């Protein structure tokens, strides 16, 4: 009795001390003083005491806001990671539409925004009023990402679903310096042979670990449409590859 007792509470990461309470054997509160160094002190009464600590979260865990993306889906981590790193957003505030296709215009928007982010650290491109995608197309052509023929695309062509081959052709020039992680042999992809359109870019992405086969046979299915769940996975791999070669995407 009468001794000064010092308490130290160490919360887990993401938490802070909420309250420290001390009660005597009769359940009455004992005065607790919080010190400048983060410790707590009280004077020991005549008899046993009960010490109780509570903790509060300092940061809410960031998941993803999409009601149509659930844990257990193969694409959950990809969508979550791509969204958290500002690489792609949903079609609405609460839906991602993982099985929906990506249009050519949307692919151009993502590639141009990613390129600008990589080179300037921010994205200033904005949707236009006449054709919302115009600024992205103009930026892509001006920066060597897009072939000039995209300037003559009709709205129907821009709103058409992008194929997997076209996605690669748009995104490959948007980021360079990919580091090869494996040595996939030429013509190893069953349905992509050297000399095919975009074959060099497709193989470069495979060797960097950005692309994988779409089935157990390792085929790429270059002319099938790409869906938004696949886009999230590819964008996240591109982001990971970019950090390996010291690009900054924030």
mmCIF file of C-alpha atoms in Angstrom:
data_model
loop_
_atom_site.group_PDB
_atom_site.id
_atom_site.type_symbol
_atom_site.label_atom_id
_atom_site.label_comp_id
_atom_site.label_asym_id
_atom_site.label_seq_id
_atom_site.Cartn_x
_atom_site.Cartn_y
_atom_site.Cartn_z
ATOM 1 C CA UNK A 1 0.000 0.000 0.000
ATOM 2 C CA UNK A 2 1.193 3.489 -0.880
ATOM 3 C CA UNK A 3 3.662 2.359 -3.559
ATOM 4 C CA UNK A 4 3.574 4.093 -6.936
ATOM 5 C CA UNK A 5 2.839 1.614 -9.732
ATOM 6 C CA UNK A 6 3.756 2.389 -13.361
ATOM 7 C CA UNK A 7 1.878 0.759 -16.223
ATOM 8 C CA UNK A 8 2.952 0.481 -19.863
ATOM 9 C CA UNK A 9 0.407 -0.556 -22.471
ATOM 10 C CA UNK A 10 1.698 -1.598 -25.913
ATOM 11 C CA UNK A 11 -1.072 -1.792 -28.535
ATOM 12 C CA UNK A 12 -0.897 -3.885 -31.682
ATOM 13 C CA UNK A 13 -0.154 -2.173 -34.986
ATOM 14 C CA UNK A 14 -3.114 -0.100 -36.102
ATOM 15 C CA UNK A 15 -4.360 0.442 -32.553
ATOM 16 C CA UNK A 16 -3.858 3.000 -29.786
ATOM 17 C CA UNK A 17 -4.565 2.935 -26.061
ATOM 18 C CA UNK A 18 -8.136 3.973 -25.355
ATOM 19 C CA UNK A 19 -8.496 3.891 -21.572
ATOM 20 C CA UNK A 20 -6.649 2.475 -18.571
ATOM 21 C CA UNK A 21 -8.811 1.945 -15.491
ATOM 22 C CA UNK A 22 -7.904 0.622 -12.057
ATOM 23 C CA UNK A 23 -10.404 -0.544 -9.441
ATOM 24 C CA UNK A 24 -9.767 -1.696 -5.870
ATOM 25 C CA UNK A 25 -11.070 -4.890 -4.277
ATOM 26 C CA UNK A 26 -14.387 -3.196 -3.544
ATOM 27 C CA UNK A 27 -14.854 -2.118 -7.183
ATOM 28 C CA UNK A 28 -14.152 1.519 -6.479
ATOM 29 C CA UNK A 29 -12.070 3.494 -8.983
ATOM 30 C CA UNK A 30 -8.436 4.245 -8.211
ATOM 31 C CA UNK A 31 -7.048 7.477 -9.680
ATOM 32 C CA UNK A 32 -4.831 6.849 -12.724
ATOM 33 C CA UNK A 33 -2.475 9.491 -14.135
ATOM 34 C CA UNK A 34 -1.409 9.471 -17.780
ATOM 35 C CA UNK A 35 2.209 10.596 -18.115
ATOM 36 C CA UNK A 36 3.906 12.486 -20.944
ATOM 37 C CA UNK A 37 5.963 9.430 -21.909
ATOM 38 C CA UNK A 38 2.821 7.367 -22.526
ATOM 39 C CA UNK A 39 2.958 5.411 -19.267
ATOM 40 C CA UNK A 40 0.277 5.416 -16.566
ATOM 41 C CA UNK A 41 0.760 5.570 -12.780
ATOM 42 C CA UNK A 42 -1.433 5.009 -9.744
ATOM 43 C CA UNK A 43 -0.907 4.671 -6.019
ATOM 44 C CA UNK A 44 -1.410 1.154 -4.715
ATOM 45 C CA UNK A 45 -4.324 0.944 -2.244
ATOM 46 C CA UNK A 46 -4.504 -1.456 0.693
ATOM 47 C CA UNK A 47 -5.476 -4.634 -1.137
ATOM 48 C CA UNK A 48 -5.590 -6.113 -4.611
ATOM 49 C CA UNK A 49 -6.532 -4.115 -7.704
ATOM 50 C CA UNK A 50 -7.939 -4.904 -11.153
ATOM 51 C CA UNK A 51 -6.404 -3.147 -14.139
ATOM 52 C CA UNK A 52 -8.346 -2.913 -17.408
ATOM 53 C CA UNK A 53 -7.067 -1.576 -20.740
ATOM 54 C CA UNK A 54 -9.102 -0.801 -23.839
ATOM 55 C CA UNK A 55 -7.721 -0.172 -27.334
ATOM 56 C CA UNK A 56 -9.104 1.646 -30.342
ATOM 57 C CA UNK A 57 -8.329 1.331 -34.048
ATOM 58 C CA UNK A 58 -6.246 4.206 -35.383
ATOM 59 C CA UNK A 59 -6.870 3.307 -39.034
ATOM 60 C CA UNK A 60 -9.808 1.560 -40.549
ATOM 61 C CA UNK A 61 -8.667 -1.431 -42.617
ATOM 62 C CA UNK A 62 -8.932 -0.598 -46.300
ATOM 63 C CA UNK A 63 -10.614 -3.294 -48.333
ATOM 64 C CA UNK A 64 -12.499 -2.569 -51.500
ATOM 65 C CA UNK A 65 -15.966 -1.048 -51.838
ATOM 66 C CA UNK A 66 -17.405 -3.293 -54.533
ATOM 67 C CA UNK A 67 -20.451 -5.392 -53.714
ATOM 68 C CA UNK A 68 -19.830 -7.677 -56.695
ATOM 69 C CA UNK A 69 -16.253 -8.564 -55.635
ATOM 70 C CA UNK A 70 -16.103 -11.055 -52.793
ATOM 71 C CA UNK A 71 -13.412 -12.845 -50.837
ATOM 72 C CA UNK A 72 -13.022 -16.231 -52.438
ATOM 73 C CA UNK A 73 -13.254 -14.854 -55.975
ATOM 74 C CA UNK A 74 -10.006 -15.552 -57.841
ATOM 75 C CA UNK A 75 -9.799 -11.877 -58.745
ATOM 76 C CA UNK A 76 -10.508 -10.475 -55.249
ATOM 77 C CA UNK A 77 -6.871 -9.655 -54.393
ATOM 78 C CA UNK A 78 -6.229 -8.295 -57.891
ATOM 79 C CA UNK A 79 -9.209 -5.941 -57.853
ATOM 80 C CA UNK A 80 -8.472 -4.872 -54.295
ATOM 81 C CA UNK A 81 -4.790 -4.218 -55.045
ATOM 82 C CA UNK A 82 -5.455 -2.404 -58.315
ATOM 83 C CA UNK A 83 -8.114 -0.232 -56.677
ATOM 84 C CA UNK A 84 -5.972 0.553 -53.623
ATOM 85 C CA UNK A 85 -3.104 1.654 -55.869
ATOM 86 C CA UNK A 86 -5.386 3.905 -57.941
ATOM 87 C CA UNK A 87 -4.853 1.830 -61.086
ATOM 88 C CA UNK A 88 -8.529 1.250 -61.852
ATOM 89 C CA UNK A 89 -11.909 2.143 -60.417
ATOM 90 C CA UNK A 90 -15.341 0.606 -60.520
ATOM 91 C CA UNK A 91 -18.104 1.304 -62.976
ATOM 92 C CA UNK A 92 -19.952 2.848 -60.017
ATOM 93 C CA UNK A 93 -18.936 3.624 -56.444
ATOM 94 C CA UNK A 94 -20.028 0.162 -55.290
ATOM 95 C CA UNK A 95 -19.811 -2.099 -58.359
ATOM 96 C CA UNK A 96 -16.755 -3.220 -60.276
ATOM 97 C CA UNK A 97 -18.406 -5.456 -62.892
ATOM 98 C CA UNK A 98 -15.598 -8.048 -62.887
ATOM 99 C CA UNK A 99 -17.073 -10.113 -65.711
ATOM 100 C CA UNK A 100 -17.804 -7.107 -67.915
ATOM 101 C CA UNK A 101 -15.692 -6.264 -70.931
ATOM 102 C CA UNK A 102 -13.318 -3.311 -71.217
ATOM 103 C CA UNK A 103 -13.871 -1.043 -74.199
ATOM 104 C CA UNK A 104 -11.097 0.233 -76.435
ATOM 105 C CA UNK A 105 -11.686 3.755 -75.107
ATOM 106 C CA UNK A 106 -11.438 2.557 -71.511
ATOM 107 C CA UNK A 107 -8.173 0.755 -72.273
ATOM 108 C CA UNK A 108 -6.775 3.942 -73.827
ATOM 109 C CA UNK A 109 -7.859 5.954 -70.802
ATOM 110 C CA UNK A 110 -6.138 3.570 -68.392
ATOM 111 C CA UNK A 111 -2.936 3.414 -70.453
ATOM 112 C CA UNK A 112 -2.680 7.183 -70.915
ATOM 113 C CA UNK A 113 -3.426 7.862 -67.249
ATOM 114 C CA UNK A 114 -0.879 5.244 -66.161
ATOM 115 C CA UNK A 115 1.768 6.735 -68.437
ATOM 116 C CA UNK A 116 1.121 10.267 -67.158
ATOM 117 C CA UNK A 117 1.181 9.051 -63.569
ATOM 118 C CA UNK A 118 4.459 7.262 -64.176
ATOM 119 C CA UNK A 119 6.108 10.301 -65.712
ATOM 120 C CA UNK A 120 4.666 13.178 -63.683
ATOM 121 C CA UNK A 121 3.426 11.579 -60.464
ATOM 122 C CA UNK A 122 -0.156 12.704 -61.063
ATOM 123 C CA UNK A 123 -2.985 12.480 -63.573
ATOM 124 C CA UNK A 124 -4.415 15.674 -65.009
ATOM 125 C CA UNK A 125 -6.243 14.147 -67.985
ATOM 126 C CA UNK A 126 -10.000 14.619 -67.792
ATOM 127 C CA UNK A 127 -13.080 13.341 -69.596
ATOM 128 C CA UNK A 128 -14.294 15.576 -72.414
ATOM 129 C CA UNK A 129 -17.854 16.633 -73.175
ATOM 130 C CA UNK A 130 -18.191 15.688 -76.848
ATOM 131 C CA UNK A 131 -16.270 12.425 -76.753
ATOM 132 C CA UNK A 132 -15.205 11.737 -73.172
ATOM 133 C CA UNK A 133 -12.093 9.871 -74.325
ATOM 134 C CA UNK A 134 -10.623 12.591 -76.593
ATOM 135 C CA UNK A 135 -7.983 13.907 -74.160
ATOM 136 C CA UNK A 136 -6.718 10.383 -73.501
ATOM 137 C CA UNK A 137 -6.463 9.592 -77.213
ATOM 138 C CA UNK A 138 -4.662 12.873 -77.898
ATOM 139 C CA UNK A 139 -2.251 12.257 -75.033
ATOM 140 C CA UNK A 140 -1.607 8.688 -76.154
ATOM 141 C CA UNK A 141 -0.817 9.717 -79.723
ATOM 142 C CA UNK A 142 1.333 12.673 -78.640
ATOM 143 C CA UNK A 143 3.383 10.474 -76.300
ATOM 144 C CA UNK A 144 3.870 7.570 -78.682
ATOM 145 C CA UNK A 145 1.533 5.206 -76.855
ATOM 146 C CA UNK A 146 -1.075 4.986 -79.605
ATOM 147 C CA UNK A 147 -0.919 4.655 -83.350
ATOM 148 C CA UNK A 148 -2.223 7.785 -85.080
ATOM 149 C CA UNK A 149 -5.053 5.739 -86.596
ATOM 150 C CA UNK A 150 -6.872 5.909 -83.253
ATOM 151 C CA UNK A 151 -7.586 9.580 -83.957
ATOM 152 C CA UNK A 152 -9.951 8.440 -86.728
ATOM 153 C CA UNK A 153 -11.795 5.801 -84.703
ATOM 154 C CA UNK A 154 -15.544 6.150 -84.674
ATOM 155 C CA UNK A 155 -17.547 6.074 -81.467
ATOM 156 C CA UNK A 156 -18.597 2.534 -82.328
ATOM 157 C CA UNK A 157 -14.973 1.463 -82.620
ATOM 158 C CA UNK A 158 -14.064 3.190 -79.363
ATOM 159 C CA UNK A 159 -16.985 1.584 -77.548
ATOM 160 C CA UNK A 160 -16.211 -1.883 -78.898
ATOM 161 C CA UNK A 161 -14.808 -4.449 -76.431
ATOM 162 C CA UNK A 162 -11.016 -4.564 -76.479
ATOM 163 C CA UNK A 163 -9.415 -7.871 -77.378
ATOM 164 C CA UNK A 164 -6.572 -9.276 -75.347
ATOM 165 C CA UNK A 165 -4.178 -8.540 -78.216
ATOM 166 C CA UNK A 166 -5.374 -4.944 -78.510
ATOM 167 C CA UNK A 167 -5.051 -4.455 -74.766
ATOM 168 C CA UNK A 168 -1.383 -5.448 -75.022
ATOM 169 C CA UNK A 169 -0.805 -3.209 -78.043
ATOM 170 C CA UNK A 170 -2.195 -0.226 -76.103
ATOM 171 C CA UNK A 171 -0.482 -0.906 -72.793
ATOM 172 C CA UNK A 172 2.934 -2.082 -73.882
ATOM 173 C CA UNK A 173 4.114 1.370 -75.074
ATOM 174 C CA UNK A 174 2.618 3.026 -71.988
ATOM 175 C CA UNK A 175 5.341 1.621 -69.760
ATOM 176 C CA UNK A 176 8.812 0.488 -70.746
ATOM 177 C CA UNK A 177 11.759 -1.073 -68.991
ATOM 178 C CA UNK A 178 10.137 -4.365 -68.095
ATOM 179 C CA UNK A 179 12.506 -6.714 -66.340
ATOM 180 C CA UNK A 180 12.394 -10.304 -67.609
ATOM 181 C CA UNK A 181 11.843 -12.813 -64.827
ATOM 182 C CA UNK A 182 11.852 -15.957 -66.947
ATOM 183 C CA UNK A 183 13.090 -17.279 -70.268
ATOM 184 C CA UNK A 184 9.997 -18.359 -72.152
ATOM 185 C CA UNK A 185 11.159 -19.795 -75.449
ATOM 186 C CA UNK A 186 10.120 -18.296 -78.752
ATOM 187 C CA UNK A 187 6.849 -19.789 -80.016
ATOM 188 C CA UNK A 188 6.214 -21.378 -76.602
ATOM 189 C CA UNK A 189 2.739 -19.813 -76.404
ATOM 190 C CA UNK A 190 0.584 -22.193 -78.488
ATOM 191 C CA UNK A 191 -1.559 -19.547 -80.161
ATOM 192 C CA UNK A 192 0.999 -16.715 -80.427
ATOM 193 C CA UNK A 193 3.764 -17.295 -82.956
ATOM 194 C CA UNK A 194 6.643 -14.974 -83.754
ATOM 195 C CA UNK A 195 5.583 -12.774 -86.616
ATOM 196 C CA UNK A 196 2.001 -12.545 -85.394
ATOM 197 C CA UNK A 197 0.654 -9.082 -84.683
ATOM 198 C CA UNK A 198 1.899 -7.911 -81.238
ATOM 199 C CA UNK A 199 3.786 -11.183 -80.709
ATOM 200 C CA UNK A 200 6.922 -9.385 -79.455
ATOM 201 C CA UNK A 201 4.913 -7.350 -76.950
ATOM 202 C CA UNK A 202 2.949 -10.387 -75.752
ATOM 203 C CA UNK A 203 6.138 -12.409 -75.204
ATOM 204 C CA UNK A 204 7.758 -9.470 -73.401
ATOM 205 C CA UNK A 205 4.804 -9.318 -71.029
ATOM 206 C CA UNK A 206 4.937 -13.085 -70.465
ATOM 207 C CA UNK A 207 8.640 -12.916 -69.670
ATOM 208 C CA UNK A 208 8.048 -10.068 -67.202
ATOM 209 C CA UNK A 209 5.332 -12.085 -65.437
ATOM 210 C CA UNK A 210 2.631 -9.604 -66.449
ATOM 211 C CA UNK A 211 0.719 -12.031 -68.650
ATOM 212 C CA UNK A 212 -0.045 -15.668 -68.025
ATOM 213 C CA UNK A 213 -1.874 -18.216 -70.106
ATOM 214 C CA UNK A 214 -5.652 -18.100 -69.952
ATOM 215 C CA UNK A 215 -5.949 -21.880 -69.537
ATOM 216 C CA UNK A 216 -3.943 -24.948 -68.530
ATOM 217 C CA UNK A 217 -2.520 -25.279 -72.040
ATOM 218 C CA UNK A 218 -0.944 -21.830 -71.718
ATOM 219 C CA UNK A 219 -2.814 -20.341 -74.654
ATOM 220 C CA UNK A 220 -3.283 -16.580 -74.690
ATOM 221 C CA UNK A 221 -6.446 -16.343 -76.816
ATOM 222 C CA UNK A 222 -5.333 -13.035 -78.330
ATOM 223 C CA UNK A 223 -8.561 -12.341 -80.199
ATOM 224 C CA UNK A 224 -10.956 -12.975 -77.326
ATOM 225 C CA UNK A 225 -12.282 -9.986 -75.403
ATOM 226 C CA UNK A 226 -10.616 -9.035 -72.157
ATOM 227 C CA UNK A 227 -12.760 -8.735 -69.024
ATOM 228 C CA UNK A 228 -12.364 -6.342 -66.125
ATOM 229 C CA UNK A 229 -11.231 -8.986 -63.632
ATOM 230 C CA UNK A 230 -8.353 -9.880 -65.971
ATOM 231 C CA UNK A 231 -7.560 -6.189 -66.438
ATOM 232 C CA UNK A 232 -7.210 -5.699 -62.674
ATOM 233 C CA UNK A 233 -4.806 -8.650 -62.427
ATOM 234 C CA UNK A 234 -2.702 -7.405 -65.350
ATOM 235 C CA UNK A 235 -2.585 -3.824 -64.059
ATOM 236 C CA UNK A 236 -1.440 -5.007 -60.647
ATOM 237 C CA UNK A 237 1.310 -7.115 -62.216
ATOM 238 C CA UNK A 238 2.339 -4.101 -64.303
ATOM 239 C CA UNK A 239 2.481 -2.026 -61.130
ATOM 240 C CA UNK A 240 4.627 -4.672 -59.431
ATOM 241 C CA UNK A 241 6.895 -4.838 -62.488
ATOM 242 C CA UNK A 242 7.212 -1.064 -62.544
ATOM 243 C CA UNK A 243 8.400 -0.970 -58.941
ATOM 244 C CA UNK A 244 11.054 -3.561 -59.810
ATOM 245 C CA UNK A 245 12.538 -1.124 -62.317
ATOM 246 C CA UNK A 246 12.204 1.897 -60.041
ATOM 247 C CA UNK A 247 9.156 3.504 -61.633
ATOM 248 C CA UNK A 248 6.998 5.482 -59.258
ATOM 249 C CA UNK A 249 3.232 5.133 -59.492
ATOM 250 C CA UNK A 250 1.497 7.067 -56.739
#
